[in-house]
Amino acid sequence: MTTRTTVTVLGLGPMGHALAEAFLTNGHPTTVWNRTPGKAAGLVTRGARLAATAADAVAASDLVIVCVQDYEVVHRILDPAVDALRGRTLVNLTAGAPDAARKTAAWAAEHGADYLDGAIMTPIETINTPDAVLLYSGPAELYERHRPALDALGGTATFLGTDPGRAAAHEVALLDLFWTSVAGMVHAFALARAENISGAELAPLAKGIGQLLPSVIDDHAARLDAGRFDGDLSTIASAASALAHIVETAETDGVDAGVQRAALALFRRAVDAGQGGDGIARLAQHL
Ligand code: NDP
């Protein structure tokens, strides 16, 4: 039998709980702590040790995972426990801004702790399954050292480099894509409803639109990286015209069009600059 690394998990919201469960399932002796200790009950039944304080939890393991609401909460929990962190590795899987990750890495170094930042890009039900997607950044040697334990979380883990803010930077960009797309989806269904189109009627066609995105993403990324802004496939002027129809229809139907107006304004900036015949990759320069 191999000995599994002892792990501490701070934070037992839905995600922290799933992480602790994955470590337990994979045979890691696991200590947990949460502001609301009652959330540890199921984990304790499965063999986790519930620490009385965050400092006790940190002291219990060389590998400390924190996954709470935001970086402010990370510091609220760990600032008073900082002495216990000395000589240990903190892996912060809390979502946040790249700059907060860099500042937390500097704070950890100041207090003699090793620090790896991470981002979880998939929902809780993927943890400990092949569908989990995790991103990490920080010292490469640290990632390699703790990789066997972190593998308990399942799925695909990608190490993105030594800048501790790089995982969070990827996460923020990906969440930008996701949530602005979701805002567009919510608006599309509201607009459809105003035109007496039910959710069930629009959904199959809406999924077809979603399926166009992967090739649009590949094409956009390649053009951006190559500095190619020509409108050989579609132009900014044409897209601006489509957006104007969306805004007009929404406003006729009494549906708020604030988000779509903001998008239209971006496209129009490029048209006003004489770039209406260029492709949408050009828009990056207007941001
Ligand atoms: P939350 O983001 O709601 O975080 C809940 C955790 O934060 C709990 O442990 C909670 O403690 C703690 N917390 C909040 N405020 C305080 C405070 N003032 N002092 C001490 N502890 C506090 O839920 P999740 O577990 O879902 O998310 C954790 C992180 O994982 C987030 O950064 C989230 O963005 C990220 N994530 C979550 C995903 C998901 O599917 N849930 C997917 C991908 C990433 P208490 O229980 O006492 O309230």
Short mmCIF file of C-alpha atoms and ligand atoms in Angstrom, two decimals:
data_model
loop_
_atom_site.label_atom_id
_atom_site.label_comp_id
_atom_site.label_asym_id
_atom_site.label_seq_id
_atom_site.Cartn_x
_atom_site.Cartn_y
_atom_site.Cartn_z
CA MET A 1 0.00 0.00 0.00
CA THR A 2 1.23 3.51 -0.80
CA THR A 3 0.94 6.19 1.84
CA ARG A 4 -1.28 9.04 0.69
CA THR A 5 -0.36 12.64 1.49
CA THR A 6 -2.18 14.16 4.43
CA VAL A 7 -4.32 17.06 3.23
CA THR A 8 -6.18 19.93 4.89
CA VAL A 9 -9.19 21.54 3.23
CA LEU A 10 -10.29 24.97 4.45
CA GLY A 11 -13.78 25.93 3.33
CA LEU A 12 -16.69 23.52 2.98
CA GLY A 13 -19.05 25.34 0.67
CA PRO A 14 -20.32 23.15 -2.19
CA MET A 15 -16.90 23.17 -3.90
CA GLY A 16 -14.69 22.81 -0.80
CA HIS A 17 -16.90 19.94 0.34
CA ALA A 18 -16.50 18.21 -3.05
CA LEU A 19 -12.71 18.65 -2.88
CA ALA A 20 -12.53 17.19 0.65
CA GLU A 21 -14.73 14.29 -0.44
CA ALA A 22 -12.41 13.59 -3.39
CA PHE A 23 -9.33 13.49 -1.14
CA LEU A 24 -11.11 11.13 1.27
CA THR A 25 -12.34 8.89 -1.56
CA ASN A 26 -8.79 8.64 -2.86
CA GLY A 27 -7.46 7.59 0.53
CA HIS A 28 -5.84 10.84 1.72
CA PRO A 29 -6.03 11.42 5.48
CA THR A 30 -8.04 14.66 5.41
CA THR A 31 -8.48 17.41 7.97
CA VAL A 32 -11.22 19.96 7.34
CA TRP A 33 -12.26 23.30 8.76
CA ASN A 34 -15.17 25.58 7.94
CA ARG A 35 -16.61 28.73 9.52
CA THR A 36 -19.87 26.80 9.88
CA PRO A 37 -18.60 23.49 11.31
CA GLY A 38 -21.93 21.67 10.81
CA LYS A 39 -21.16 21.38 7.09
CA ALA A 40 -18.39 18.91 7.94
CA ALA A 41 -20.77 16.31 9.41
CA GLY A 42 -20.94 14.03 6.35
CA LEU A 43 -17.19 14.22 5.82
CA VAL A 44 -16.47 13.38 9.46
CA THR A 45 -18.71 10.32 9.13
CA ARG A 46 -16.52 9.29 6.19
CA GLY A 47 -13.33 9.65 8.22
CA ALA A 48 -12.33 13.32 7.96
CA ARG A 49 -10.97 15.05 11.04
CA LEU A 50 -12.71 18.32 11.89
CA ALA A 51 -10.25 20.88 13.31
CA ALA A 52 -11.48 23.34 15.92
CA THR A 53 -9.70 26.32 14.38
CA ALA A 54 -8.23 27.22 11.00
CA ALA A 55 -4.75 27.31 12.60
CA ASP A 56 -5.21 23.75 13.93
CA ALA A 57 -6.33 22.62 10.48
CA VAL A 58 -3.29 24.23 8.83
CA ALA A 59 -0.96 22.64 11.39
CA ALA A 60 -2.35 19.17 10.60
CA SER A 61 -0.99 18.87 7.02
CA ASP A 62 1.90 19.91 4.82
CA LEU A 63 -0.56 20.43 1.97
CA VAL A 64 -3.30 22.97 2.71
CA ILE A 65 -6.09 23.59 0.20
CA VAL A 66 -8.27 26.67 0.58
CA CYS A 67 -11.48 27.07 -1.42
CA VAL A 68 -13.81 29.77 -0.16
CA GLN A 69 -15.93 32.56 -1.58
CA ASP A 70 -13.17 35.02 -2.52
CA TYR A 71 -9.64 36.15 -1.66
CA GLU A 72 -10.91 38.52 1.03
CA VAL A 73 -12.32 35.48 2.83
CA VAL A 74 -9.04 33.59 2.27
CA HIS A 75 -7.22 36.34 4.17
CA ARG A 76 -9.93 36.64 6.82
CA ILE A 77 -9.36 32.94 7.57
CA LEU A 78 -5.60 32.67 7.07
CA ASP A 79 -4.21 35.97 8.38
CA PRO A 80 -4.80 34.88 11.99
CA ALA A 81 -3.36 31.40 11.17
CA VAL A 82 -0.29 32.63 9.31
CA ASP A 83 2.27 31.32 11.82
CA ALA A 84 0.98 27.77 11.29
CA LEU A 85 1.46 28.15 7.53
CA ARG A 86 5.26 28.54 7.73
CA GLY A 87 6.99 25.65 5.91
CA ARG A 88 3.75 24.34 4.40
CA THR A 89 2.24 24.52 0.92
CA LEU A 90 -0.92 26.52 0.40
CA VAL A 91 -2.93 25.70 -2.74
CA ASN A 92 -5.57 28.36 -3.23
CA LEU A 93 -8.44 27.09 -5.37
CA THR A 94 -10.62 30.12 -4.65
CA ALA A 95 -11.80 32.11 -7.69
CA GLY A 96 -10.45 35.64 -7.93
CA ALA A 97 -8.56 38.31 -9.83
CA PRO A 98 -4.98 37.70 -11.08
CA ASP A 99 -3.65 40.59 -9.04
CA ALA A 100 -5.19 39.18 -5.86
CA ALA A 101 -3.46 35.86 -6.63
CA ARG A 102 -0.09 37.62 -7.07
CA LYS A 103 -0.54 39.55 -3.82
CA THR A 104 -1.50 36.38 -1.97
CA ALA A 105 1.59 34.62 -3.37
CA ALA A 106 3.77 37.48 -2.09
CA TRP A 107 2.00 37.37 1.28
CA ALA A 108 2.61 33.62 1.55
CA ALA A 109 6.31 34.03 0.66
CA GLU A 110 6.66 36.76 3.29
CA HIS A 111 5.39 34.29 5.88
CA GLY A 112 7.56 31.37 4.79
CA ALA A 113 4.86 29.36 3.01
CA ASP A 114 4.98 27.86 -0.49
CA TYR A 115 2.09 28.97 -2.68
CA LEU A 116 0.33 27.56 -5.71
CA ASP A 117 -2.70 29.29 -7.17
CA GLY A 118 -5.41 27.36 -8.94
CA ALA A 119 -8.72 27.77 -10.70
CA ILE A 120 -11.49 25.23 -11.02
CA MET A 121 -13.24 25.63 -14.36
CA THR A 122 -15.99 23.03 -13.98
CA PRO A 123 -18.91 22.50 -11.54
CA ILE A 124 -18.80 20.44 -8.36
CA GLU A 125 -20.26 17.29 -9.93
CA THR A 126 -17.14 16.98 -12.11
CA ILE A 127 -14.72 16.79 -9.17
CA ASN A 128 -13.08 13.36 -8.94
CA THR A 129 -14.38 12.51 -12.44
CA PRO A 130 -12.64 12.73 -15.84
CA ASP A 131 -14.64 15.91 -16.59
CA ALA A 132 -12.96 18.16 -14.01
CA VAL A 133 -10.81 20.97 -15.43
CA LEU A 134 -8.28 22.61 -13.12
CA LEU A 135 -5.67 25.24 -13.87
CA TYR A 136 -2.57 25.90 -11.75
CA SER A 137 0.21 28.47 -11.70
CA GLY A 138 3.17 29.16 -9.40
CA PRO A 139 6.52 27.43 -8.85
CA ALA A 140 6.80 24.48 -11.28
CA GLU A 141 8.67 22.33 -8.76
CA LEU A 142 5.88 22.84 -6.23
CA TYR A 143 3.25 21.77 -8.73
CA GLU A 144 5.23 18.64 -9.61
CA ARG A 145 5.72 17.82 -5.94
CA HIS A 146 2.02 17.99 -5.10
CA ARG A 147 0.67 16.69 -8.37
CA PRO A 148 0.07 13.15 -7.11
CA ALA A 149 -2.18 14.46 -4.32
CA LEU A 150 -3.89 17.05 -6.54
CA ASP A 151 -4.65 14.28 -9.05
CA ALA A 152 -7.27 13.10 -6.53
CA LEU A 153 -9.46 15.95 -7.79
CA GLY A 154 -9.67 14.18 -11.16
CA GLY A 155 -9.99 15.37 -14.73
CA THR A 156 -7.49 17.48 -16.59
CA ALA A 157 -5.02 19.62 -14.70
CA THR A 158 -2.96 22.16 -16.64
CA PHE A 159 0.09 23.95 -15.28
CA LEU A 160 0.20 27.41 -16.86
CA GLY A 161 3.53 28.79 -15.69
CA THR A 162 5.33 30.41 -12.81
CA ASP A 163 3.41 33.71 -12.64
CA PRO A 164 1.02 32.99 -9.75
CA GLY A 165 -1.64 35.18 -11.39
CA ARG A 166 -1.75 33.17 -14.61
CA ALA A 167 -4.35 30.58 -13.55
CA ALA A 168 -6.66 33.35 -12.28
CA ALA A 169 -6.03 35.36 -15.48
CA HIS A 170 -7.16 32.39 -17.59
CA GLU A 171 -10.13 31.90 -15.30
CA VAL A 172 -11.24 35.53 -15.56
CA ALA A 173 -11.00 35.49 -19.37
CA LEU A 174 -12.95 32.22 -19.53
CA LEU A 175 -15.62 33.46 -17.13
CA ASP A 176 -15.87 36.63 -19.24
CA LEU A 177 -16.66 34.44 -22.24
CA PHE A 178 -19.08 32.28 -20.28
CA TRP A 179 -21.08 34.92 -18.43
CA THR A 180 -21.38 37.39 -21.29
CA SER A 181 -22.56 34.46 -23.44
CA VAL A 182 -25.08 33.52 -20.74
CA ALA A 183 -26.26 37.17 -20.60
CA GLY A 184 -26.79 36.98 -24.38
CA MET A 185 -28.69 33.70 -24.01
CA VAL A 186 -30.95 35.13 -21.29
CA HIS A 187 -31.68 38.14 -23.49
CA ALA A 188 -32.34 36.01 -26.58
CA PHE A 189 -34.96 33.96 -24.73
CA ALA A 190 -36.59 37.15 -23.35
CA LEU A 191 -36.73 38.61 -26.86
CA ALA A 192 -38.14 35.35 -28.24
CA ARG A 193 -40.78 35.25 -25.50
CA ALA A 194 -41.81 38.83 -26.37
CA GLU A 195 -42.32 37.59 -29.94
CA ASN A 196 -44.45 34.64 -28.69
CA ILE A 197 -41.73 32.05 -29.22
CA SER A 198 -41.57 29.55 -26.35
CA GLY A 199 -38.38 28.31 -24.71
CA ALA A 200 -38.98 24.84 -26.18
CA GLU A 201 -39.30 26.27 -29.67
CA LEU A 202 -36.13 28.33 -29.51
CA ALA A 203 -33.91 25.84 -27.62
CA PRO A 204 -32.97 23.46 -30.49
CA LEU A 205 -32.10 26.35 -32.79
CA ALA A 206 -30.28 28.17 -29.97
CA LYS A 207 -28.12 25.09 -29.40
CA GLY A 208 -27.19 25.19 -33.08
CA ILE A 209 -25.92 28.75 -32.55
CA GLY A 210 -23.89 27.55 -29.55
CA GLN A 211 -22.32 24.86 -31.72
CA LEU A 212 -20.97 27.53 -34.08
CA LEU A 213 -18.83 28.97 -31.31
CA PRO A 214 -15.92 26.46 -31.24
CA SER A 215 -14.90 27.18 -34.84
CA VAL A 216 -15.46 30.94 -34.34
CA ILE A 217 -13.14 30.74 -31.29
CA ASP A 218 -10.42 28.92 -33.25
CA ASP A 219 -10.64 31.34 -36.16
CA HIS A 220 -10.64 34.43 -33.90
CA ALA A 221 -7.66 33.21 -31.87
CA ALA A 222 -5.62 32.41 -35.00
CA ARG A 223 -6.37 35.81 -36.58
CA LEU A 224 -5.55 37.71 -33.37
CA ASP A 225 -2.24 35.90 -32.94
CA ALA A 226 -1.34 36.45 -36.61
CA GLY A 227 -2.48 40.12 -36.56
CA ARG A 228 -4.93 39.43 -39.42
CA PHE A 229 -7.89 41.78 -39.42
CA ASP A 230 -9.36 41.36 -42.90
CA GLY A 231 -13.07 40.77 -43.33
CA ASP A 232 -12.84 37.91 -45.81
CA LEU A 233 -15.47 35.80 -44.01
CA SER A 234 -17.63 38.44 -42.32
CA THR A 235 -17.33 42.12 -41.58
CA ILE A 236 -17.80 44.40 -38.60
CA ALA A 237 -20.30 46.50 -40.60
CA SER A 238 -22.45 43.44 -41.25
CA ALA A 239 -22.39 42.38 -37.58
CA ALA A 240 -23.21 45.96 -36.50
CA SER A 241 -26.24 45.87 -38.74
CA ALA A 242 -27.43 42.59 -37.14
CA LEU A 243 -26.91 44.05 -33.65
CA ALA A 244 -28.88 47.16 -34.63
CA HIS A 245 -31.83 44.91 -35.60
CA ILE A 246 -31.63 43.15 -32.23
CA VAL A 247 -31.66 46.48 -30.36
CA GLU A 248 -34.51 47.82 -32.49
CA THR A 249 -36.64 44.69 -32.01
CA ALA A 250 -35.98 44.56 -28.28
CA GLU A 251 -36.94 48.19 -27.82
CA THR A 252 -40.08 47.80 -29.94
CA ASP A 253 -41.05 44.82 -27.77
CA GLY A 254 -40.26 46.58 -24.50
CA VAL A 255 -37.30 44.33 -23.69
CA ASP A 256 -34.30 46.04 -22.07
CA ALA A 257 -31.43 46.25 -24.60
CA GLY A 258 -28.66 47.72 -22.42
CA VAL A 259 -26.21 44.86 -22.97
CA GLN A 260 -26.84 44.70 -26.72
CA ARG A 261 -26.54 48.51 -27.00
CA ALA A 262 -23.12 48.28 -25.34
CA ALA A 263 -22.04 45.62 -27.87
CA LEU A 264 -23.41 47.71 -30.75
CA ALA A 265 -21.45 50.74 -29.49
CA LEU A 266 -18.23 48.72 -29.66
CA PHE A 267 -18.88 47.61 -33.24
CA ARG A 268 -19.83 51.18 -34.22
CA ARG A 269 -16.56 52.55 -32.83
CA ALA A 270 -14.75 50.42 -35.40
CA VAL A 271 -17.17 51.41 -38.19
CA ASP A 272 -16.67 55.12 -37.29
CA ALA A 273 -12.91 54.56 -37.46
CA GLY A 274 -13.32 53.40 -41.08
CA GLN A 275 -12.85 49.71 -40.22
CA GLY A 276 -16.35 48.46 -41.08
CA GLY A 277 -14.91 46.21 -43.79
CA ASP A 278 -12.55 44.46 -41.37
CA GLY A 279 -13.25 41.22 -39.49
CA ILE A 280 -14.26 41.13 -35.82
CA ALA A 281 -10.67 40.43 -34.70
CA ARG A 282 -10.14 44.18 -35.27
CA LEU A 283 -12.49 44.92 -32.34
CA ALA A 284 -9.83 43.84 -29.84
CA GLN A 285 -7.98 47.05 -30.70
CA HIS A 286 -11.03 49.06 -29.64
CA LEU A 287 -11.03 47.46 -26.18
P1 NDP B 1 -18.99 29.90 -2.10
O1 NDP B 1 -18.32 30.70 -3.16
O2 NDP B 1 -20.29 30.37 -1.62
O3 NDP B 1 -18.00 29.78 -0.83
C1 NDP B 1 -18.48 29.20 0.35
C2 NDP B 1 -17.35 29.08 1.34
O4 NDP B 1 -16.85 30.38 1.73
C3 NDP B 1 -17.85 28.43 2.62
O5 NDP B 1 -16.82 27.65 3.16
C4 NDP B 1 -18.16 29.62 3.49
O6 NDP B 1 -18.22 29.34 4.86
C5 NDP B 1 -16.95 30.49 3.15
N1 NDP B 1 -17.14 31.87 3.58
C6 NDP B 1 -17.87 32.83 2.96
N2 NDP B 1 -17.78 33.99 3.65
C7 NDP B 1 -16.99 33.75 4.72
C8 NDP B 1 -16.49 34.54 5.79
N3 NDP B 1 -16.81 35.84 5.89
N4 NDP B 1 -15.67 33.97 6.70
C9 NDP B 1 -15.33 32.66 6.59
N5 NDP B 1 -15.75 31.85 5.61
C10 NDP B 1 -16.58 32.39 4.67
O7 NDP B 1 -19.23 28.38 -2.52
P2 NDP B 1 -18.38 27.26 -3.32
O8 NDP B 1 -17.86 26.29 -2.32
O9 NDP B 1 -19.27 26.75 -4.36
O10 NDP B 1 -17.19 28.01 -4.04
C11 NDP B 1 -15.88 28.13 -3.49
C12 NDP B 1 -14.97 28.68 -4.57
O11 NDP B 1 -14.94 27.76 -5.66
C13 NDP B 1 -15.45 30.02 -5.13
O12 NDP B 1 -14.36 30.87 -5.34
C14 NDP B 1 -16.12 29.61 -6.44
O13 NDP B 1 -16.11 30.67 -7.41
C15 NDP B 1 -15.24 28.43 -6.87
N6 NDP B 1 -15.93 27.53 -7.80
C16 NDP B 1 -17.14 26.97 -7.48
C17 NDP B 1 -17.79 26.16 -8.38
C18 NDP B 1 -19.10 25.50 -8.05
O14 NDP B 1 -19.63 24.78 -8.91
N7 NDP B 1 -19.64 25.66 -6.84
C19 NDP B 1 -17.22 25.91 -9.73
C20 NDP B 1 -15.91 26.47 -9.93
C21 NDP B 1 -15.31 27.27 -9.01
P3 NDP B 1 -19.65 28.98 5.52
O15 NDP B 1 -19.98 27.59 5.06
O16 NDP B 1 -19.42 29.13 6.97
O17 NDP B 1 -20.64 29.99 4.98
#
